[in-house]
GROMACS .gro file of C-alpha atoms in nm:
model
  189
    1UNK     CA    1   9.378  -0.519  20.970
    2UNK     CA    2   9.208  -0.429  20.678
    3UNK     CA    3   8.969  -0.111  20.602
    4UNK     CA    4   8.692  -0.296  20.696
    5UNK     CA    5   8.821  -0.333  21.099
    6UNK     CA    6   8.930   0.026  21.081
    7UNK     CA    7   8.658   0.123  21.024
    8UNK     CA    8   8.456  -0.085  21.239
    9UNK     CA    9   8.685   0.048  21.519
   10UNK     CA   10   8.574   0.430  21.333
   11UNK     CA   11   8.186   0.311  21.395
   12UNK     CA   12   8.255   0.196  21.736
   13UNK     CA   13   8.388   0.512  21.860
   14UNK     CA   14   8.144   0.723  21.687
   15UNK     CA   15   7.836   0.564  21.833
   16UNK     CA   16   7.925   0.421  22.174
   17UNK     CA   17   8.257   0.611  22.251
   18UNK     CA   18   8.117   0.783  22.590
   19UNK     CA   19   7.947   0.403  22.731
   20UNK     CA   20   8.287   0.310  22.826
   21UNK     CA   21   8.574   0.492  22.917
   22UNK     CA   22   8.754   0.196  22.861
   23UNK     CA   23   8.647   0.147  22.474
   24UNK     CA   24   8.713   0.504  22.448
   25UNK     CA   25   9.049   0.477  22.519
   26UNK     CA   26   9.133   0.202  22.345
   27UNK     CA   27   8.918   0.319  22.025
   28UNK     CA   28   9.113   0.643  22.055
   29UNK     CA   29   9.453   0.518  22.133
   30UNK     CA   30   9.379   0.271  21.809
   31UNK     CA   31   9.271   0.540  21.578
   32UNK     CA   32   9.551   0.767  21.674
   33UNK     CA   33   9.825   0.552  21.615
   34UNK     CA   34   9.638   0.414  21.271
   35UNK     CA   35   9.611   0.763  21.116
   36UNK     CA   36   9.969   0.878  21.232
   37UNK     CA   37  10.146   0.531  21.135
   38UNK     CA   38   9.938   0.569  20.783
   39UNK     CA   39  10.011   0.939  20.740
   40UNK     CA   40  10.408   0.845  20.807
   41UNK     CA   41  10.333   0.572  20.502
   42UNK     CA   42  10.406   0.284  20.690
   43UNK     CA   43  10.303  -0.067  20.555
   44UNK     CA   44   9.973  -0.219  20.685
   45UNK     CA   45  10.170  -0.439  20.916
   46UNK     CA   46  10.358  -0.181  21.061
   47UNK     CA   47  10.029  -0.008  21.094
   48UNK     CA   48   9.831  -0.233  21.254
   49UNK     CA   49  10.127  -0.309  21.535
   50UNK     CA   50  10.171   0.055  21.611
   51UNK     CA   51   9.802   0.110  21.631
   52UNK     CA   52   9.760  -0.181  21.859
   53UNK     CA   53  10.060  -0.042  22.088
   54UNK     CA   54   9.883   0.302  22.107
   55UNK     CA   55   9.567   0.146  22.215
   56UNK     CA   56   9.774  -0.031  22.489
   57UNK     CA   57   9.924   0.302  22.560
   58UNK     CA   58   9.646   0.498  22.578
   59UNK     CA   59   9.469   0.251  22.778
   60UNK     CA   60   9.780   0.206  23.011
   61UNK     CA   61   9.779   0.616  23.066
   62UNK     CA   62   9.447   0.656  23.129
   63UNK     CA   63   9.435   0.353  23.370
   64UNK     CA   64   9.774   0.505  23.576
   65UNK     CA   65   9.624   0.885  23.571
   66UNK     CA   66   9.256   0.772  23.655
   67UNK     CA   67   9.182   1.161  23.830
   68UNK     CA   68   9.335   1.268  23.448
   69UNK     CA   69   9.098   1.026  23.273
   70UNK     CA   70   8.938   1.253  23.078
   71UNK     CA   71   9.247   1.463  22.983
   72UNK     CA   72   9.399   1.202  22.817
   73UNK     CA   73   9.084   1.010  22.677
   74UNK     CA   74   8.961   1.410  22.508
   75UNK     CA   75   9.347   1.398  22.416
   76UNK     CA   76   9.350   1.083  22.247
   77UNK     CA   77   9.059   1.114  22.089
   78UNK     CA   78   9.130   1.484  22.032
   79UNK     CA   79   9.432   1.389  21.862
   80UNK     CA   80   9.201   1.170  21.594
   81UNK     CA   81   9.039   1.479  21.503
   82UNK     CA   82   9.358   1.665  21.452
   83UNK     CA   83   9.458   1.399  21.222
   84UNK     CA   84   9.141   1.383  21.020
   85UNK     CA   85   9.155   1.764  21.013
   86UNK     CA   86   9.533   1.792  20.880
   87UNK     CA   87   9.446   1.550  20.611
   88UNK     CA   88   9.138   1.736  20.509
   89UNK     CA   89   9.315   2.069  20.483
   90UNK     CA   90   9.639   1.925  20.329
   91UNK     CA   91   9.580   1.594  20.184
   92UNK     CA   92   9.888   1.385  20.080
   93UNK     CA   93  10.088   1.701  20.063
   94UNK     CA   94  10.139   1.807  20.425
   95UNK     CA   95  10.450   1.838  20.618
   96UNK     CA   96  10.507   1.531  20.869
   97UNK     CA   97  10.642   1.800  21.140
   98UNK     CA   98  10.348   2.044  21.061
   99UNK     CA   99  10.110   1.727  21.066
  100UNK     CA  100  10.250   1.646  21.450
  101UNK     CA  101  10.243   1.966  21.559
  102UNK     CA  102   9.872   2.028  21.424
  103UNK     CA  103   9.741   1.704  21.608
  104UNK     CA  104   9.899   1.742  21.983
  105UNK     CA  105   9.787   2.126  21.915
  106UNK     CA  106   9.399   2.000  21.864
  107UNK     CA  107   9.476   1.686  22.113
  108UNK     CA  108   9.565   1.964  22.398
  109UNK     CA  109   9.230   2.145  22.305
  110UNK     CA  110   9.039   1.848  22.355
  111UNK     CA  111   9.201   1.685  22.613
  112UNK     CA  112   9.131   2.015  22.860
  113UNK     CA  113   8.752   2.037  22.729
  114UNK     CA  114   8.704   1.691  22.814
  115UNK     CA  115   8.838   1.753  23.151
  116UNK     CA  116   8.657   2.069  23.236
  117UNK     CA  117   8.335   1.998  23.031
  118UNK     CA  118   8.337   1.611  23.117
  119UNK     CA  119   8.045   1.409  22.944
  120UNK     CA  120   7.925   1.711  22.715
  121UNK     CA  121   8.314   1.733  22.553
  122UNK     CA  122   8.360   1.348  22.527
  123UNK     CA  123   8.043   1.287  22.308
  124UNK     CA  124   8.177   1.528  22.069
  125UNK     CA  125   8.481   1.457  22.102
  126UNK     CA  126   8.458   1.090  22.029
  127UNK     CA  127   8.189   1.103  21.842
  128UNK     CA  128   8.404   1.325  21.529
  129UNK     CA  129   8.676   1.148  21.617
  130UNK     CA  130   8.547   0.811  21.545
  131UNK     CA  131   8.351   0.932  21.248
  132UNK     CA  132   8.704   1.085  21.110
  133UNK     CA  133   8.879   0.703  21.192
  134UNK     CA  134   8.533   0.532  21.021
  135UNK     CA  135   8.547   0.746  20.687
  136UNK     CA  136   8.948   0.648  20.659
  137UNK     CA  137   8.862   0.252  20.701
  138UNK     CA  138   8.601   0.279  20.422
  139UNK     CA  139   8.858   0.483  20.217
  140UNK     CA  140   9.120   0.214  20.310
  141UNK     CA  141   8.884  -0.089  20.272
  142UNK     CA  142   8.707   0.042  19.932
  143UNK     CA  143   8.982   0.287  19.711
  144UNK     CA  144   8.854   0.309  19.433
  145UNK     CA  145   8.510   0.497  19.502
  146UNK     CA  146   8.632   0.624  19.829
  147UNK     CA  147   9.016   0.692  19.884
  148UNK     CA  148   8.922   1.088  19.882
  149UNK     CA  149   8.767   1.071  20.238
  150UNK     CA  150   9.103   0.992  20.346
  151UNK     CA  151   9.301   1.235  20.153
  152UNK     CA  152   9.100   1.446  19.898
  153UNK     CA  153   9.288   1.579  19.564
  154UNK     CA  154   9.089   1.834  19.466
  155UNK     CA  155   8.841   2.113  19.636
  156UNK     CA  156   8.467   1.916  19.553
  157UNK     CA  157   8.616   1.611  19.742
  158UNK     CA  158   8.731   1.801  20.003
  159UNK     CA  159   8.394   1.946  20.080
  160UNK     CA  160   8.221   1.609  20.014
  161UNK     CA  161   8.470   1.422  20.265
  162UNK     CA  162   8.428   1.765  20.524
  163UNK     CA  163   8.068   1.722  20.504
  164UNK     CA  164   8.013   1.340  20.541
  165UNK     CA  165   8.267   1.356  20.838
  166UNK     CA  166   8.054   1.643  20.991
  167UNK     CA  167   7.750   1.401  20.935
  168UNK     CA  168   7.828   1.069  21.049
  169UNK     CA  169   7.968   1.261  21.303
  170UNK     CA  170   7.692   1.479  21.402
  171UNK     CA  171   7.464   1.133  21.374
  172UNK     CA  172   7.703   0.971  21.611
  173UNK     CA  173   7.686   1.228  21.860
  174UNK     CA  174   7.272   1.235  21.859
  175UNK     CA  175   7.311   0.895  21.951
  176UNK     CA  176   7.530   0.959  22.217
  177UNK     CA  177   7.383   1.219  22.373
  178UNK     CA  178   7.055   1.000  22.394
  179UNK     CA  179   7.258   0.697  22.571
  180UNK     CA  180   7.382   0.947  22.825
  181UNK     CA  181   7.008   1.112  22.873
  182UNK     CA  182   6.897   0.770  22.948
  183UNK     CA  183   7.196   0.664  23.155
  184UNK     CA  184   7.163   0.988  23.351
  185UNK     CA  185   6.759   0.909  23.409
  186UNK     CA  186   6.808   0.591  23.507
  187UNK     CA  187   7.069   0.687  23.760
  188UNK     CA  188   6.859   0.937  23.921
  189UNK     CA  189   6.522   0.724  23.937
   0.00000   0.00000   0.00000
């Protein structure tokens, strides 16, 4: 899969994450096993297969654990964010162990705010999450302008890829929150 499908997949998350549980799951699952093959530096192949597998995973857990849905769906997607994060904050340079540790840590976080804060967690949660996967597919699928949103060398293209994950993100989650407002009206009428 090229840069182009990841971030597709990014997009997908980002802007219709919370209209099915099932897409968020397998979005999730996708993007989590994409940005930990990648950050392990396996080949796009290998990549692609273990990203698939996660998605299948992820879906697979959430389907088995339905009263834990949004546990692991906040964790999965949680666990994009951590990713995104780590690779923000330490670029090409991080520790592989620290870089685990660092994304179950925020994966944890998210999974229990999705569970005790339901819809209002999930938007944000895939909405940043998706917007992290989506800024790594363009850096994937266009390097030469772009390969700094994925992992930034120096402190300017930190803060540019920090502040156009934090708004695609924040976009994503605006149009989120208006599906649900509408969802929820319609349910009630």
């Amino acid at each position: 899969m090229t840069g182009v499908g990841v971030l597709a997949v990014g997009l997908l998350l980002c802007f219709a994450g919370l209209a099915s549980i099932h897409l968020a799951v397998l979005a999730s699952g996708f993007a989590l096993g994409w940005l930990l093959a990648e950050s392990l530096g396996g080949s796009l192949g290998v990549i692609s297969i273990v990203a698939l597998c996660a998605a299948v995973v992820a879906w697979v857990l959430a389907t088995l654990v339905f009263r834990a849905a949004l546990l692991v769906v906040g964790g999965v997607a949680g666990g994009v964010i951590g990713a995104k994060l780590f690779g923000l904050l330490e670029g090409d340079d991080g520790n592989v162990l620290l870089a685990v540790l660092f994304t179950l840590a925020v994966a944890v976080l998210a999974g229990l705010a999705a569970q005790h804060l339901h819809d209002t967690a999930l938007v944000w949660i895939c909405a940043f999450g998706g917007a992290g996967l989506a800024l790594s597919g363009a850096a994937r699928a266009w390097p030469d302008g772009l390969e700094f949103l994925r992992t930034p060398d120096t402190t300017a293209e930190t803060v540019i890829a920090a502040a156009a994950w934090l708004a695609l993100g924040a976009v994503g989650w605006s149009v989120q929150r208006r599906w649900a407002s509408r969802r929820d009206q319609s349910r009630s009428a």
